[in-house]
XYZ file of C-alpha atoms in Angstrom:
279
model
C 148.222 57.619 299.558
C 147.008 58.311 296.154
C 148.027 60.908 293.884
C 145.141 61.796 291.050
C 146.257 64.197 288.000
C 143.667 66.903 287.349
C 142.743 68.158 284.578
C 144.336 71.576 283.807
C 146.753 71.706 285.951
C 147.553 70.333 289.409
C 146.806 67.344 291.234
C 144.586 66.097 294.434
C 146.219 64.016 297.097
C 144.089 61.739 299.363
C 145.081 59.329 301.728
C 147.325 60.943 304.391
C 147.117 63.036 307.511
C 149.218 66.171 307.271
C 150.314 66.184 310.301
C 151.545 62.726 310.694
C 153.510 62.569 307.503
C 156.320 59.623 306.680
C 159.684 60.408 305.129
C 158.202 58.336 302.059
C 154.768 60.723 302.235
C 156.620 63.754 302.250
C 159.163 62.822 299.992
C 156.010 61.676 296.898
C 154.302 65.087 298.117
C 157.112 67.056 297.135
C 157.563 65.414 293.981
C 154.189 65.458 293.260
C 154.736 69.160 293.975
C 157.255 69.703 291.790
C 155.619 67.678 288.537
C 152.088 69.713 288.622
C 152.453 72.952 290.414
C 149.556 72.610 292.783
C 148.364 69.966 295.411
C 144.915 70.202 296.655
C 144.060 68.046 300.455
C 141.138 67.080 301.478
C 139.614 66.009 305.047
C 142.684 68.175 306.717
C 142.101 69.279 310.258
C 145.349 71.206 310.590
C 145.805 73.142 313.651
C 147.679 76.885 313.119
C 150.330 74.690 314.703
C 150.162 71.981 312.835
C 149.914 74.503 309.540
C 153.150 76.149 310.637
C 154.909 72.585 311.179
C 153.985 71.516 307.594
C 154.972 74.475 305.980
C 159.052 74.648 307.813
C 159.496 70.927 306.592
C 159.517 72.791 303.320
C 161.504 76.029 303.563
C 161.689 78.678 306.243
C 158.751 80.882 306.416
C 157.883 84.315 304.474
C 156.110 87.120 306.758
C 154.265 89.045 304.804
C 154.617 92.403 304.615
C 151.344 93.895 303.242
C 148.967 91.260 304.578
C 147.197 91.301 308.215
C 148.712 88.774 310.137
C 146.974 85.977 312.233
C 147.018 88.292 315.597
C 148.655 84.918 317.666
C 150.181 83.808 314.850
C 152.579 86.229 312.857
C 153.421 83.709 310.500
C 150.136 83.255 308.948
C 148.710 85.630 306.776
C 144.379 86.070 307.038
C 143.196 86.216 303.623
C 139.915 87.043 304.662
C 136.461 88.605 303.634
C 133.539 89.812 305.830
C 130.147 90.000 304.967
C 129.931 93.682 304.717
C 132.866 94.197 302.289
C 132.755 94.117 298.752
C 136.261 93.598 297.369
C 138.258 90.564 298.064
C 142.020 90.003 297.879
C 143.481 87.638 294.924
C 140.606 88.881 292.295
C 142.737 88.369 289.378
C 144.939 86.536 287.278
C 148.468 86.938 289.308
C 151.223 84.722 291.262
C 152.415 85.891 294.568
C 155.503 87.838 295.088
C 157.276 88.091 291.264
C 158.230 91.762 292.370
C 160.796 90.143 295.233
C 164.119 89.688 294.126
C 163.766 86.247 295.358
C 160.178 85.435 294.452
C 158.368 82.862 297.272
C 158.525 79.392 296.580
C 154.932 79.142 297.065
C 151.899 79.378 299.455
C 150.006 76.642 301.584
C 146.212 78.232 301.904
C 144.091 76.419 304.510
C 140.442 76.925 304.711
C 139.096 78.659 307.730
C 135.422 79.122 307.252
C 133.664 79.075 303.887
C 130.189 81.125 302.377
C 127.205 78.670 301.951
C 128.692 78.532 298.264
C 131.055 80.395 295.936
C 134.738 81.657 296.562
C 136.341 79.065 294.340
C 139.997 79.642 293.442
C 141.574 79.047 289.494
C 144.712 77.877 288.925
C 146.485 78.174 286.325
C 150.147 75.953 284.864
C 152.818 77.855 282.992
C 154.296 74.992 282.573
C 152.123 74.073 280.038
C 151.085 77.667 279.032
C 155.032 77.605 277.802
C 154.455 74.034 276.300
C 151.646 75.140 273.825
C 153.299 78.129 272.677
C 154.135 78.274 268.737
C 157.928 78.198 268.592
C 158.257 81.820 266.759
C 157.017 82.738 269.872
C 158.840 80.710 272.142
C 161.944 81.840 270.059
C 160.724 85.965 270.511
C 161.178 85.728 274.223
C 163.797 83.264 275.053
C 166.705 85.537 276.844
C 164.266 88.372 277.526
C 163.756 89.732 280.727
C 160.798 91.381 282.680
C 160.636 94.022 285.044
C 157.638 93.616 288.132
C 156.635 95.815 290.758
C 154.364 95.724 293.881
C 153.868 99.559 293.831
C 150.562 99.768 291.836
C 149.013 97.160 293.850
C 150.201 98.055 297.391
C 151.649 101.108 296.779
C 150.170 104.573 298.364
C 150.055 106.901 295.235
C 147.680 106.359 292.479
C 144.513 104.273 291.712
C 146.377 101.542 293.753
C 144.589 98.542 294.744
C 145.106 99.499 298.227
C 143.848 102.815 297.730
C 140.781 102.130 295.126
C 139.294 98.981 297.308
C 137.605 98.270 300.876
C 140.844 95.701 301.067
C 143.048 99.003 301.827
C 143.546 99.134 305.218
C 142.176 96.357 307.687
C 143.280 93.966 305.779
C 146.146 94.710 303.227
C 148.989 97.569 304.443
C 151.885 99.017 304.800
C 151.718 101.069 301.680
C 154.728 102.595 303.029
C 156.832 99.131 302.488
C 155.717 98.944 298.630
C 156.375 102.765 297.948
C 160.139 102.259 298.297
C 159.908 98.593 297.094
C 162.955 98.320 293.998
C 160.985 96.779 290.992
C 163.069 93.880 290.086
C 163.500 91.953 286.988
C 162.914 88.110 286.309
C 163.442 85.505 282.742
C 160.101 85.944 280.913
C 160.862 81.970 280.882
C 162.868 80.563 283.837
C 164.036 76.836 284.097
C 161.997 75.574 287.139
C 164.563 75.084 290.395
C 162.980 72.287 291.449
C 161.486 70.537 287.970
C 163.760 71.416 285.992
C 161.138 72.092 283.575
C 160.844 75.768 281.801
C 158.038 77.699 282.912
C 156.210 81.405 281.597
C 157.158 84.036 284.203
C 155.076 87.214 283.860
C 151.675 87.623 285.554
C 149.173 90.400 284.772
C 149.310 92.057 288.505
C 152.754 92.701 289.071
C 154.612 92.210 285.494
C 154.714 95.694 284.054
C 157.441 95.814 281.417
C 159.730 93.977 278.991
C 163.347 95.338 279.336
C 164.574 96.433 276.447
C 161.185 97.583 274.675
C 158.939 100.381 274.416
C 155.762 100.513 276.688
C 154.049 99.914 273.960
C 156.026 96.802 272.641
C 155.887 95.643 276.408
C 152.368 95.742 276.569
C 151.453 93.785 272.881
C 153.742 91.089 274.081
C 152.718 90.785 277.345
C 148.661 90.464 275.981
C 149.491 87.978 274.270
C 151.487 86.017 276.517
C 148.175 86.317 278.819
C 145.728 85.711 276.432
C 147.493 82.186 275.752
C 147.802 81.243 279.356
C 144.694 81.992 280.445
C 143.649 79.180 277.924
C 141.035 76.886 280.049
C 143.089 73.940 278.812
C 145.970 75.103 281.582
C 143.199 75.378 284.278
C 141.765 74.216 287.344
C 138.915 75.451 288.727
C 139.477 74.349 292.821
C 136.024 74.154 294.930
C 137.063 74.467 298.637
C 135.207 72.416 301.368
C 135.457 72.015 305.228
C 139.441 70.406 305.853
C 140.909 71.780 302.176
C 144.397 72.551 301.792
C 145.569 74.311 298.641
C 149.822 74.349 298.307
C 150.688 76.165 295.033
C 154.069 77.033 293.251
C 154.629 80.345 292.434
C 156.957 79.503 289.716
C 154.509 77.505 288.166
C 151.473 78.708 288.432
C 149.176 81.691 288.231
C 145.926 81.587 290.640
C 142.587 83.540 290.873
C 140.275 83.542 293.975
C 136.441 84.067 292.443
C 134.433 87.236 294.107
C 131.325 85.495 293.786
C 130.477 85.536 297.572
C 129.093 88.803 298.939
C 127.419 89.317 301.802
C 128.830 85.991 302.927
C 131.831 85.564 304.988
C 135.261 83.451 303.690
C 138.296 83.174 306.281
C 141.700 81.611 304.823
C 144.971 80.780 306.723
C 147.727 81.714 304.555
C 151.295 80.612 305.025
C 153.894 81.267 302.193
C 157.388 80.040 301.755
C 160.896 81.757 300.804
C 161.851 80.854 297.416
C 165.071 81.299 295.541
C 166.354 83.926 292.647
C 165.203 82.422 288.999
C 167.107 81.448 286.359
């Protein structure tokens, strides 16, 4: 097995078979995990049952609720595009489930079928988008909170993404599930649970306020917090090929699946993993 540090943020792991994994594998993959906040697989020919076997060795599973599900396979979320459709799901800077009160570990994205070319997917490291930050700044937020919310994006009232895109519908739903959704509120910095490491945690789709400040105050801070993390020096541009395996941190990192496919179909197996409240 070899373990090679990308640039940006994350690392690529070659060598193994997935589903034939040894205590020592598994145990290097996790820590490997843990130090860079994504782990990209190549040459992977994972079954839906060998996806869902990988995935329980690491926590038990999260159903989504606003995603179609795999119709034999309720576990897996289809994160999926057809030719005729113009929006896809992921366009933007975000991390998956901040508005839980116990955000998801993270998300193991297998690759399905693929367009001729395009439909990359950015990642991004808040560990080291905390790193670089000037220490006024680092001293401005330490002890604040943030408040996020899934009801713009999945919610059913308003110039929701569910109700302003071709995604609303067939393939993201239950509006009904976001409406009544709590927000919740999270550390703008949280100490990683499995690093150890601090880690920025607010994300431009579902952080929406700084408790304690005015909109306005909210909204200067949180700009700049994005403007610094979206820095290409905490990046990682991912190409996906035939047998990829993506397996991100939540915590960690931010991702971005590119748009730059139409009129070409993409098909992903998504699988995503309870987490635990942040400190």
């Amino acid at each position: 097995m070899q373990i090679e540090t990308l640039p940006g943020v994350g690392a690529e792991i070659t060598g193994i078979d997935l589903k034939n994994l040894s205590a020592v594998e598994f145990a290097a993959i996790r820590q490997a995990y843990a130090d860079h906040g994504v782990i990209f697989f190549r040459d992977q020919d994972l079954s839906e049952e060998d996806h869902i076997a990988f995935a329980e060795r690491w926590a038990p599973i999260n159903v989504n609720r606003f995603f179609a599900a795999h119709p034999d396979y309720p576990q897996i979320a289809m994160v999926a595009k057809e030719k005729d459709q113009k929006d896809n799901i992921g366009g933007g800077w975000h991390t998956d489930h901040s508005y839980d009160v116990e955000p998801a570990m993270g998300s193991i994205l297998v690759a399905r079928e693929l367009p001729e070319s395009g439909g990359d997917t950015m990642f991004a490291s808040m560990y080291r988008a905390y790193e670089t930050l000037d220490d006024a700044t680092k001293q401005e937020i330490d002890g604040l909170q943030a408040v996020h919310s899934a009801k713009h994006i999945f919610g059913s009232s308003g110039q929701t993404y569910y109700n302003t895109t071709d995604a609303g519908g067939n393939r993201i739903g239950n509006s009904a599930a976001a409406d009544v959704l709590a927000d919740v509120t999270h550390p703008v910095v949280i100490k990683h649970p499995l690093s150890g490491k601090k880690a920025l945690y607010v994300n431009p789709a579902f952080t929406v306020k700084i408790v304690g400040k005015t909109d306005e105050q909210s909204q200067a801070l949180l700009s700049r917090l994005y403007a610094h993390a979206m820095d290409k020096a905490h990046a990682y541009r991912f190409q996906w090929q035939p047998g990829s395996v993506a397996f991100w941190d939540n915590r960690s990192t931010w991702h971005w699946a590119m748009n730059d496919y139409h009129s070409h179909r993409r098909i992903m197996h998504r699988i995503t993993l309870e987490g635990c409240a942040l400190n």
